[in-house]
Amino acid sequence: MNATVSALKIIIIVIYSCVMATLSMVCVPFVKNEDMLFRIFKFYARGVLSISGVSVEVKGVQHIAPDRHYLYVGNHASYFDIPAVVAGIPDNVRFVYKKELNKVPIFGWGMKLTGYNIAIDRTSGHDAMQSIEHIAERMRRGASVMLFAEGTRTPDGSLKSFKRGPFNLAVKASV
């Protein structure tokens, strides 16, 4: 019975994700500010967590000033990390993601077309540094950004070596 319920939840999340990604892509031409895209993203994240039966406990939000922007850095040990961060952080946060995800049907296309989140090109050190410079510029204009220090999801939950990108970005963006 548990396997059936889990499979059903996965199917519902996939359908829900496709609907929300499509909604985001349809909204792009009509959205004049990124707050609306973030509200859609937050609604999506809360929906995924709710469907999955995952609850999030948030501590320390009193230290987040609404008039400032931040660089959030975490480790990526679960598929629920992104929805948990979006649902839990009371900030309009953009995610840095690997450019290869743009090729993923519907989900990746939605990320690329909205332009809300920020792709990083990891194919060469030079391209990655150009991406970091682009992200730093967006942060200097007031964007808060979330990225994962290890550069990828860790399948076993153990902490891997941190990449230099988050620290370079913090210095370049003066955050």
Short mmCIF file of N, CA, C and O in Angstrom, two decimals, residues 27-153:
data_model
loop_
_atom_site.label_atom_id
_atom_site.label_comp_id
_atom_site.label_asym_id
_atom_site.label_seq_id
_atom_site.Cartn_x
_atom_site.Cartn_y
_atom_site.Cartn_z
N CYS A 27 2.68 32.96 -18.51
CA CYS A 27 2.62 34.25 -17.80
C CYS A 27 3.74 35.21 -18.18
O CYS A 27 3.58 36.42 -18.05
N VAL A 28 4.88 34.68 -18.64
CA VAL A 28 6.06 35.51 -18.88
C VAL A 28 5.78 36.76 -19.71
O VAL A 28 6.18 37.86 -19.33
N PRO A 29 5.07 36.66 -20.84
CA PRO A 29 4.87 37.88 -21.63
C PRO A 29 4.02 38.95 -20.93
O PRO A 29 4.08 40.13 -21.28
N PHE A 30 3.26 38.54 -19.93
CA PHE A 30 2.34 39.46 -19.26
C PHE A 30 2.85 39.98 -17.92
O PHE A 30 2.26 40.89 -17.35
N VAL A 31 3.90 39.39 -17.42
CA VAL A 31 4.43 39.76 -16.10
C VAL A 31 5.40 40.92 -16.24
O VAL A 31 6.36 40.85 -16.99
N LYS A 32 5.14 41.98 -15.51
CA LYS A 32 5.99 43.16 -15.58
C LYS A 32 7.05 43.21 -14.49
O LYS A 32 7.99 43.95 -14.58
N ASN A 33 6.88 42.43 -13.44
CA ASN A 33 7.93 42.37 -12.42
C ASN A 33 8.11 40.93 -11.96
O ASN A 33 7.24 40.09 -12.14
N GLU A 34 9.26 40.67 -11.36
CA GLU A 34 9.62 39.31 -10.98
C GLU A 34 8.88 38.83 -9.73
O GLU A 34 8.91 37.64 -9.43
N ASP A 35 8.23 39.72 -9.01
CA ASP A 35 7.50 39.30 -7.82
C ASP A 35 6.41 38.30 -8.17
O ASP A 35 6.18 37.35 -7.43
N MET A 36 5.72 38.51 -9.29
CA MET A 36 4.66 37.59 -9.68
C MET A 36 5.24 36.20 -10.00
O MET A 36 4.67 35.18 -9.60
N LEU A 37 6.37 36.16 -10.69
CA LEU A 37 7.01 34.87 -10.99
C LEU A 37 7.41 34.17 -9.69
O LEU A 37 7.26 32.95 -9.56
N PHE A 38 7.91 34.94 -8.73
CA PHE A 38 8.29 34.33 -7.46
C PHE A 38 7.06 33.81 -6.72
O PHE A 38 7.12 32.75 -6.10
N ARG A 39 5.95 34.52 -6.78
CA ARG A 39 4.72 34.04 -6.12
C ARG A 39 4.27 32.71 -6.74
O ARG A 39 3.83 31.81 -6.03
N ILE A 40 4.39 32.60 -8.06
CA ILE A 40 4.06 31.33 -8.72
C ILE A 40 5.02 30.24 -8.24
O ILE A 40 4.61 29.12 -7.93
N PHE A 41 6.31 30.58 -8.18
CA PHE A 41 7.34 29.64 -7.74
C PHE A 41 7.07 29.19 -6.29
O PHE A 41 7.17 28.02 -5.95
N LYS A 42 6.72 30.14 -5.42
CA LYS A 42 6.43 29.83 -4.01
C LYS A 42 5.18 28.95 -3.90
O LYS A 42 5.15 27.98 -3.13
N PHE A 43 4.15 29.28 -4.68
CA PHE A 43 2.93 28.47 -4.69
C PHE A 43 3.25 27.04 -5.13
O PHE A 43 2.78 26.07 -4.54
N TYR A 44 4.07 26.93 -6.18
CA TYR A 44 4.50 25.62 -6.67
C TYR A 44 5.25 24.84 -5.58
O TYR A 44 4.96 23.67 -5.32
N ALA A 45 6.21 25.49 -4.93
CA ALA A 45 7.02 24.82 -3.90
C ALA A 45 6.15 24.33 -2.75
O ALA A 45 6.30 23.19 -2.29
N ARG A 46 5.24 25.18 -2.30
CA ARG A 46 4.36 24.77 -1.20
C ARG A 46 3.46 23.61 -1.61
O ARG A 46 3.17 22.73 -0.82
N GLY A 47 3.03 23.63 -2.87
CA GLY A 47 2.21 22.53 -3.38
C GLY A 47 2.96 21.21 -3.40
O GLY A 47 2.43 20.17 -3.00
N VAL A 48 4.20 21.23 -3.87
CA VAL A 48 5.03 20.01 -3.90
C VAL A 48 5.21 19.46 -2.50
O VAL A 48 5.07 18.25 -2.25
N LEU A 49 5.52 20.34 -1.56
CA LEU A 49 5.72 19.90 -0.18
C LEU A 49 4.43 19.33 0.41
O LEU A 49 4.44 18.29 1.07
N SER A 50 3.31 19.99 0.13
CA SER A 50 2.03 19.53 0.65
C SER A 50 1.64 18.18 0.07
O SER A 50 1.24 17.27 0.81
N ILE A 51 1.75 18.03 -1.23
CA ILE A 51 1.42 16.76 -1.88
C ILE A 51 2.29 15.64 -1.31
O ILE A 51 1.83 14.52 -1.10
N SER A 52 3.53 15.94 -1.05
CA SER A 52 4.49 14.94 -0.57
C SER A 52 4.35 14.64 0.92
O SER A 52 4.93 13.68 1.41
N GLY A 53 3.64 15.51 1.63
CA GLY A 53 3.52 15.32 3.07
C GLY A 53 4.75 15.78 3.83
O GLY A 53 5.01 15.34 4.95
N VAL A 54 5.53 16.69 3.23
CA VAL A 54 6.75 17.20 3.84
C VAL A 54 6.45 18.52 4.55
O VAL A 54 5.87 19.43 3.95
N SER A 55 6.83 18.62 5.81
CA SER A 55 6.69 19.89 6.52
C SER A 55 8.08 20.50 6.70
O SER A 55 9.08 19.79 6.77
N VAL A 56 8.11 21.81 6.74
CA VAL A 56 9.38 22.53 6.84
C VAL A 56 9.35 23.38 8.11
O VAL A 56 8.39 24.10 8.35
N GLU A 57 10.39 23.26 8.91
CA GLU A 57 10.55 24.10 10.09
C GLU A 57 11.63 25.12 9.78
O GLU A 57 12.75 24.77 9.41
N VAL A 58 11.28 26.40 9.91
CA VAL A 58 12.20 27.48 9.57
C VAL A 58 12.62 28.19 10.86
O VAL A 58 11.78 28.53 11.68
N LYS A 59 13.94 28.39 10.99
CA LYS A 59 14.47 29.11 12.14
C LYS A 59 15.35 30.25 11.65
O LYS A 59 16.05 30.11 10.66
N GLY A 60 15.31 31.37 12.34
CA GLY A 60 16.22 32.47 12.06
C GLY A 60 15.73 33.50 11.06
O GLY A 60 16.48 34.41 10.71
N VAL A 61 14.47 33.40 10.62
CA VAL A 61 14.00 34.37 9.62
C VAL A 61 13.94 35.80 10.16
O VAL A 61 13.94 36.75 9.38
N GLN A 62 13.96 35.94 11.47
CA GLN A 62 13.95 37.29 12.04
C GLN A 62 15.22 38.05 11.71
O GLN A 62 15.28 39.27 11.81
N HIS A 63 16.25 37.34 11.24
CA HIS A 63 17.52 37.98 10.89
C HIS A 63 17.55 38.45 9.43
O HIS A 63 18.53 39.05 9.01
N ILE A 64 16.50 38.17 8.68
CA ILE A 64 16.44 38.56 7.27
C ILE A 64 15.71 39.89 7.17
O ILE A 64 14.52 39.98 7.47
N ALA A 65 16.44 40.92 6.78
CA ALA A 65 15.85 42.25 6.62
C ALA A 65 15.16 42.33 5.26
O ALA A 65 15.79 42.03 4.24
N PRO A 66 13.90 42.72 5.22
CA PRO A 66 13.17 42.74 3.94
C PRO A 66 13.71 43.75 2.93
O PRO A 66 13.45 43.62 1.73
N ASP A 67 14.47 44.73 3.37
CA ASP A 67 14.98 45.76 2.46
C ASP A 67 16.40 45.47 1.96
O ASP A 67 17.00 46.30 1.30
N ARG A 68 16.93 44.28 2.27
CA ARG A 68 18.28 43.91 1.83
C ARG A 68 18.21 42.70 0.91
O ARG A 68 17.21 42.00 0.87
N HIS A 69 19.28 42.45 0.20
CA HIS A 69 19.37 41.24 -0.61
C HIS A 69 20.51 40.38 -0.09
O HIS A 69 21.45 40.89 0.54
N TYR A 70 20.41 39.08 -0.34
CA TYR A 70 21.31 38.12 0.28
C TYR A 70 21.79 37.08 -0.72
O TYR A 70 21.12 36.81 -1.73
N LEU A 71 22.91 36.46 -0.38
CA LEU A 71 23.38 35.26 -1.05
C LEU A 71 23.14 34.12 -0.06
O LEU A 71 23.74 34.09 1.02
N TYR A 72 22.22 33.23 -0.41
CA TYR A 72 21.94 32.06 0.41
C TYR A 72 22.74 30.90 -0.14
O TYR A 72 22.74 30.66 -1.35
N VAL A 73 23.43 30.18 0.74
CA VAL A 73 24.25 29.04 0.33
C VAL A 73 23.87 27.86 1.18
O VAL A 73 23.79 27.96 2.40
N GLY A 74 23.63 26.73 0.53
CA GLY A 74 23.28 25.52 1.26
C GLY A 74 23.89 24.30 0.60
O GLY A 74 24.53 24.41 -0.43
N ASN A 75 23.68 23.15 1.24
CA ASN A 75 24.07 21.91 0.57
C ASN A 75 22.80 21.26 0.03
O ASN A 75 21.71 21.46 0.55
N HIS A 76 22.95 20.53 -1.04
CA HIS A 76 21.82 20.00 -1.80
C HIS A 76 21.79 18.48 -1.63
O HIS A 76 22.38 17.76 -2.41
N ALA A 77 21.09 18.02 -0.59
CA ALA A 77 21.09 16.59 -0.27
C ALA A 77 19.77 15.91 -0.61
O ALA A 77 19.67 14.70 -0.47
N SER A 78 18.78 16.67 -1.04
CA SER A 78 17.45 16.09 -1.26
C SER A 78 16.76 16.80 -2.42
O SER A 78 17.04 17.97 -2.71
N TYR A 79 15.84 16.09 -3.05
CA TYR A 79 15.03 16.73 -4.08
C TYR A 79 14.09 17.77 -3.48
O TYR A 79 13.54 18.61 -4.18
N PHE A 80 13.90 17.74 -2.17
CA PHE A 80 13.02 18.69 -1.50
C PHE A 80 13.73 19.97 -1.07
O PHE A 80 13.10 20.88 -0.55
N ASP A 81 15.04 20.06 -1.26
CA ASP A 81 15.78 21.25 -0.83
C ASP A 81 15.24 22.52 -1.47
O ASP A 81 15.02 23.52 -0.79
N ILE A 82 15.05 22.50 -2.76
CA ILE A 82 14.60 23.71 -3.46
C ILE A 82 13.20 24.11 -3.02
O ILE A 82 12.99 25.27 -2.63
N PRO A 83 12.21 23.20 -3.04
CA PRO A 83 10.89 23.63 -2.54
C PRO A 83 10.93 24.09 -1.09
O PRO A 83 10.24 25.05 -0.72
N ALA A 84 11.76 23.45 -0.25
CA ALA A 84 11.84 23.85 1.16
C ALA A 84 12.40 25.26 1.31
O ALA A 84 11.90 26.06 2.10
N VAL A 85 13.44 25.57 0.54
CA VAL A 85 14.04 26.91 0.60
C VAL A 85 13.05 27.96 0.11
O VAL A 85 12.85 28.99 0.75
N VAL A 86 12.39 27.69 -1.01
CA VAL A 86 11.44 28.66 -1.58
C VAL A 86 10.27 28.88 -0.62
O VAL A 86 9.86 30.02 -0.39
N ALA A 87 9.76 27.79 -0.04
CA ALA A 87 8.63 27.92 0.88
C ALA A 87 9.04 28.56 2.20
O ALA A 87 8.25 29.27 2.81
N GLY A 88 10.29 28.35 2.62
CA GLY A 88 10.70 28.79 3.94
C GLY A 88 11.34 30.15 4.04
O GLY A 88 11.20 30.82 5.06
N ILE A 89 12.03 30.59 3.01
CA ILE A 89 12.72 31.88 3.07
C ILE A 89 11.75 32.99 2.67
O ILE A 89 11.19 32.96 1.59
N PRO A 90 11.57 33.99 3.55
CA PRO A 90 10.65 35.09 3.22
C PRO A 90 11.33 36.15 2.36
O PRO A 90 11.34 37.32 2.70
N ASP A 91 11.92 35.72 1.29
CA ASP A 91 12.67 36.62 0.41
C ASP A 91 12.41 36.16 -1.01
O ASP A 91 12.15 34.99 -1.27
N ASN A 92 12.48 37.08 -1.93
CA ASN A 92 12.29 36.80 -3.35
C ASN A 92 13.63 36.29 -3.88
O ASN A 92 14.45 37.06 -4.36
N VAL A 93 13.85 34.99 -3.76
CA VAL A 93 15.16 34.41 -4.03
C VAL A 93 15.19 33.70 -5.39
O VAL A 93 14.26 33.02 -5.76
N ARG A 94 16.28 33.95 -6.14
CA ARG A 94 16.50 33.28 -7.42
C ARG A 94 17.51 32.17 -7.21
O ARG A 94 18.41 32.30 -6.40
N PHE A 95 17.36 31.09 -7.95
CA PHE A 95 18.28 29.97 -7.83
C PHE A 95 19.27 29.97 -8.97
O PHE A 95 18.93 30.26 -10.12
N VAL A 96 20.51 29.64 -8.64
CA VAL A 96 21.53 29.41 -9.65
C VAL A 96 21.45 27.92 -9.97
O VAL A 96 21.46 27.09 -9.07
N TYR A 97 21.32 27.60 -11.24
CA TYR A 97 21.21 26.20 -11.64
C TYR A 97 22.11 25.93 -12.83
O TYR A 97 22.48 26.85 -13.56
N LYS A 98 22.48 24.67 -13.01
CA LYS A 98 23.36 24.33 -14.12
C LYS A 98 22.60 24.46 -15.44
O LYS A 98 21.45 24.03 -15.56
N LYS A 99 23.26 25.07 -16.41
CA LYS A 99 22.66 25.39 -17.70
C LYS A 99 22.09 24.16 -18.41
O LYS A 99 21.11 24.27 -19.14
N GLU A 100 22.67 22.99 -18.16
CA GLU A 100 22.21 21.77 -18.81
C GLU A 100 20.74 21.49 -18.50
O GLU A 100 20.05 20.81 -19.27
N LEU A 101 20.23 21.99 -17.37
CA LEU A 101 18.83 21.76 -17.01
C LEU A 101 17.86 22.45 -17.98
O LEU A 101 16.69 22.08 -18.03
N ASN A 102 18.34 23.44 -18.74
CA ASN A 102 17.48 24.10 -19.72
C ASN A 102 16.95 23.13 -20.76
O ASN A 102 15.94 23.39 -21.42
N LYS A 103 17.61 21.99 -20.95
CA LYS A 103 17.20 21.01 -21.95
C LYS A 103 16.11 20.07 -21.46
O LYS A 103 15.56 19.31 -22.24
N VAL A 104 15.81 20.10 -20.16
CA VAL A 104 14.79 19.21 -19.60
C VAL A 104 13.41 19.71 -20.06
O VAL A 104 13.07 20.86 -19.82
N PRO A 105 12.66 18.84 -20.74
CA PRO A 105 11.34 19.27 -21.23
C PRO A 105 10.46 19.84 -20.13
O PRO A 105 10.46 19.36 -19.00
N ILE A 106 9.74 20.87 -20.45
CA ILE A 106 8.78 21.61 -19.65
C ILE A 106 9.45 22.26 -18.44
O ILE A 106 9.48 23.47 -18.34
N PHE A 107 9.98 21.49 -17.50
CA PHE A 107 10.60 22.04 -16.30
C PHE A 107 11.77 22.96 -16.66
O PHE A 107 11.82 24.12 -16.26
N GLY A 108 12.72 22.47 -17.42
CA GLY A 108 13.88 23.26 -17.82
C GLY A 108 13.51 24.40 -18.74
O GLY A 108 14.05 25.50 -18.65
N TRP A 109 12.57 24.12 -19.64
CA TRP A 109 12.12 25.18 -20.56
C TRP A 109 11.50 26.33 -19.77
O TRP A 109 11.70 27.49 -20.08
N GLY A 110 10.72 25.97 -18.73
CA GLY A 110 10.10 27.00 -17.89
C GLY A 110 11.14 27.86 -17.20
O GLY A 110 11.03 29.08 -17.14
N MET A 111 12.20 27.22 -16.67
CA MET A 111 13.26 27.98 -16.00
C MET A 111 13.95 28.92 -16.99
O MET A 111 14.25 30.06 -16.67
N LYS A 112 14.21 28.42 -18.19
CA LYS A 112 14.91 29.24 -19.18
C LYS A 112 14.04 30.39 -19.67
O LYS A 112 14.49 31.54 -19.73
N LEU A 113 12.80 30.10 -20.01
CA LEU A 113 11.94 31.13 -20.60
C LEU A 113 11.56 32.23 -19.62
O LEU A 113 11.41 33.38 -20.01
N THR A 114 11.39 31.88 -18.34
CA THR A 114 11.02 32.93 -17.38
C THR A 114 12.18 33.86 -17.12
O THR A 114 11.98 35.03 -16.84
N GLY A 115 13.41 33.34 -17.19
CA GLY A 115 14.57 34.17 -16.92
C GLY A 115 14.67 34.58 -15.46
O GLY A 115 15.52 35.38 -15.08
N TYR A 116 13.80 34.02 -14.64
CA TYR A 116 13.78 34.38 -13.23
C TYR A 116 14.99 33.79 -12.50
O TYR A 116 15.72 34.50 -11.84
N ASN A 117 15.16 32.49 -12.64
CA ASN A 117 16.34 31.84 -12.05
C ASN A 117 17.52 32.03 -12.99
O ASN A 117 17.35 32.46 -14.13
N ILE A 118 18.71 31.69 -12.54
CA ILE A 118 19.93 32.06 -13.27
C ILE A 118 20.73 30.81 -13.61
O ILE A 118 21.18 30.09 -12.72
N ALA A 119 20.93 30.58 -14.90
CA ALA A 119 21.72 29.43 -15.35
C ALA A 119 23.20 29.76 -15.28
O ALA A 119 23.61 30.87 -15.58
N ILE A 120 23.99 28.76 -14.89
CA ILE A 120 25.44 28.92 -14.90
C ILE A 120 26.01 27.89 -15.86
O ILE A 120 25.62 26.73 -15.86
N ASP A 121 26.89 28.35 -16.70
CA ASP A 121 27.54 27.50 -17.69
C ASP A 121 28.81 26.94 -17.08
O ASP A 121 29.78 27.66 -16.85
N ARG A 122 28.81 25.62 -16.80
CA ARG A 122 29.94 25.00 -16.13
C ARG A 122 30.87 24.27 -17.10
O ARG A 122 31.73 23.52 -16.67
N THR A 123 30.70 24.52 -18.41
CA THR A 123 31.50 23.77 -19.38
C THR A 123 32.97 24.17 -19.37
O THR A 123 33.82 23.38 -19.73
N SER A 124 33.26 25.39 -18.97
CA SER A 124 34.66 25.80 -18.85
C SER A 124 34.78 26.81 -17.72
O SER A 124 33.80 27.48 -17.36
N GLY A 125 35.98 26.92 -17.17
CA GLY A 125 36.20 27.87 -16.09
C GLY A 125 35.89 29.29 -16.51
O GLY A 125 35.30 30.06 -15.74
N HIS A 126 36.25 29.66 -17.74
CA HIS A 126 35.99 31.00 -18.25
C HIS A 126 34.49 31.28 -18.33
O HIS A 126 34.02 32.34 -17.90
N ASP A 127 33.73 30.31 -18.87
CA ASP A 127 32.28 30.48 -18.98
C ASP A 127 31.63 30.56 -17.60
O ASP A 127 30.71 31.36 -17.38
N ALA A 128 32.11 29.76 -16.67
CA ALA A 128 31.57 29.79 -15.31
C ALA A 128 31.84 31.14 -14.66
O ALA A 128 30.96 31.70 -13.99
N MET A 129 33.03 31.69 -14.85
CA MET A 129 33.35 33.00 -14.27
C MET A 129 32.50 34.10 -14.90
O MET A 129 32.09 35.04 -14.20
N GLN A 130 32.22 34.01 -16.20
CA GLN A 130 31.33 34.98 -16.83
C GLN A 130 29.93 34.88 -16.23
O GLN A 130 29.27 35.91 -16.00
N SER A 131 29.48 33.66 -15.97
CA SER A 131 28.18 33.47 -15.33
C SER A 131 28.16 34.07 -13.94
O SER A 131 27.19 34.73 -13.54
N ILE A 132 29.24 33.87 -13.17
CA ILE A 132 29.34 34.45 -11.82
C ILE A 132 29.28 35.98 -11.89
O ILE A 132 28.60 36.62 -11.08
N GLU A 133 29.95 36.55 -12.87
CA GLU A 133 29.93 38.01 -13.04
C GLU A 133 28.51 38.50 -13.34
O GLU A 133 28.05 39.51 -12.80
N HIS A 134 27.79 37.77 -14.19
CA HIS A 134 26.40 38.11 -14.52
C HIS A 134 25.51 38.03 -13.27
O HIS A 134 24.68 38.91 -13.03
N ILE A 135 25.70 36.98 -12.48
CA ILE A 135 24.91 36.82 -11.26
C ILE A 135 25.23 37.94 -10.27
O ILE A 135 24.33 38.51 -9.65
N ALA A 136 26.51 38.28 -10.14
CA ALA A 136 26.91 39.37 -9.23
C ALA A 136 26.26 40.68 -9.65
O ALA A 136 25.80 41.45 -8.79
N GLU A 137 26.19 40.93 -10.94
CA GLU A 137 25.53 42.15 -11.43
C GLU A 137 24.06 42.17 -11.05
O GLU A 137 23.53 43.19 -10.61
N ARG A 138 23.38 41.04 -11.19
CA ARG A 138 21.96 40.97 -10.79
C ARG A 138 21.81 41.21 -9.29
O ARG A 138 20.87 41.87 -8.86
N MET A 139 22.76 40.71 -8.51
CA MET A 139 22.71 40.92 -7.07
C MET A 139 22.96 42.38 -6.73
O MET A 139 22.30 42.93 -5.83
N ARG A 140 23.88 43.02 -7.41
CA ARG A 140 24.14 44.44 -7.16
C ARG A 140 22.91 45.29 -7.48
O ARG A 140 22.72 46.36 -6.90
N ARG A 141 22.05 44.79 -8.37
CA ARG A 141 20.80 45.49 -8.71
C ARG A 141 19.67 45.13 -7.76
O ARG A 141 18.54 45.58 -7.94
N GLY A 142 19.97 44.26 -6.75
CA GLY A 142 18.98 44.00 -5.72
C GLY A 142 18.42 42.59 -5.65
O GLY A 142 17.49 42.34 -4.88
N ALA A 143 18.92 41.64 -6.42
CA ALA A 143 18.40 40.28 -6.39
C ALA A 143 19.04 39.47 -5.27
O ALA A 143 20.25 39.57 -5.04
N SER A 144 18.25 38.67 -4.57
CA SER A 144 18.78 37.68 -3.65
C SER A 144 18.94 36.38 -4.43
O SER A 144 18.12 36.05 -5.29
N VAL A 145 20.00 35.64 -4.12
CA VAL A 145 20.34 34.45 -4.89
C VAL A 145 20.61 33.28 -3.95
O VAL A 145 21.19 33.46 -2.89
N MET A 146 20.19 32.08 -4.38
CA MET A 146 20.47 30.84 -3.65
C MET A 146 21.27 29.93 -4.55
O MET A 146 20.94 29.76 -5.72
N LEU A 147 22.34 29.37 -4.01
CA LEU A 147 23.06 28.34 -4.75
C LEU A 147 23.58 27.30 -3.78
O LEU A 147 23.58 27.49 -2.57
N PHE A 148 23.99 26.20 -4.35
CA PHE A 148 24.45 25.08 -3.53
C PHE A 148 25.96 25.00 -3.61
O PHE A 148 26.54 24.92 -4.70
N ALA A 149 26.59 25.02 -2.44
CA ALA A 149 28.05 25.15 -2.33
C ALA A 149 28.81 24.01 -2.98
O ALA A 149 29.93 24.19 -3.43
N GLU A 150 28.19 22.85 -3.07
CA GLU A 150 28.88 21.69 -3.65
C GLU A 150 28.73 21.64 -5.17
O GLU A 150 29.37 20.82 -5.82
N GLY A 151 27.86 22.48 -5.70
CA GLY A 151 27.70 22.55 -7.15
C GLY A 151 26.75 21.52 -7.72
O GLY A 151 26.44 21.55 -8.90
N THR A 152 26.24 20.62 -6.90
CA THR A 152 25.32 19.59 -7.37
C THR A 152 24.65 18.94 -6.17
O THR A 152 25.02 19.20 -5.02
N ARG A 153 23.69 18.09 -6.45
CA ARG A 153 23.01 17.38 -5.37
C ARG A 153 23.88 16.21 -4.92
O ARG A 153 24.47 15.51 -5.73
#
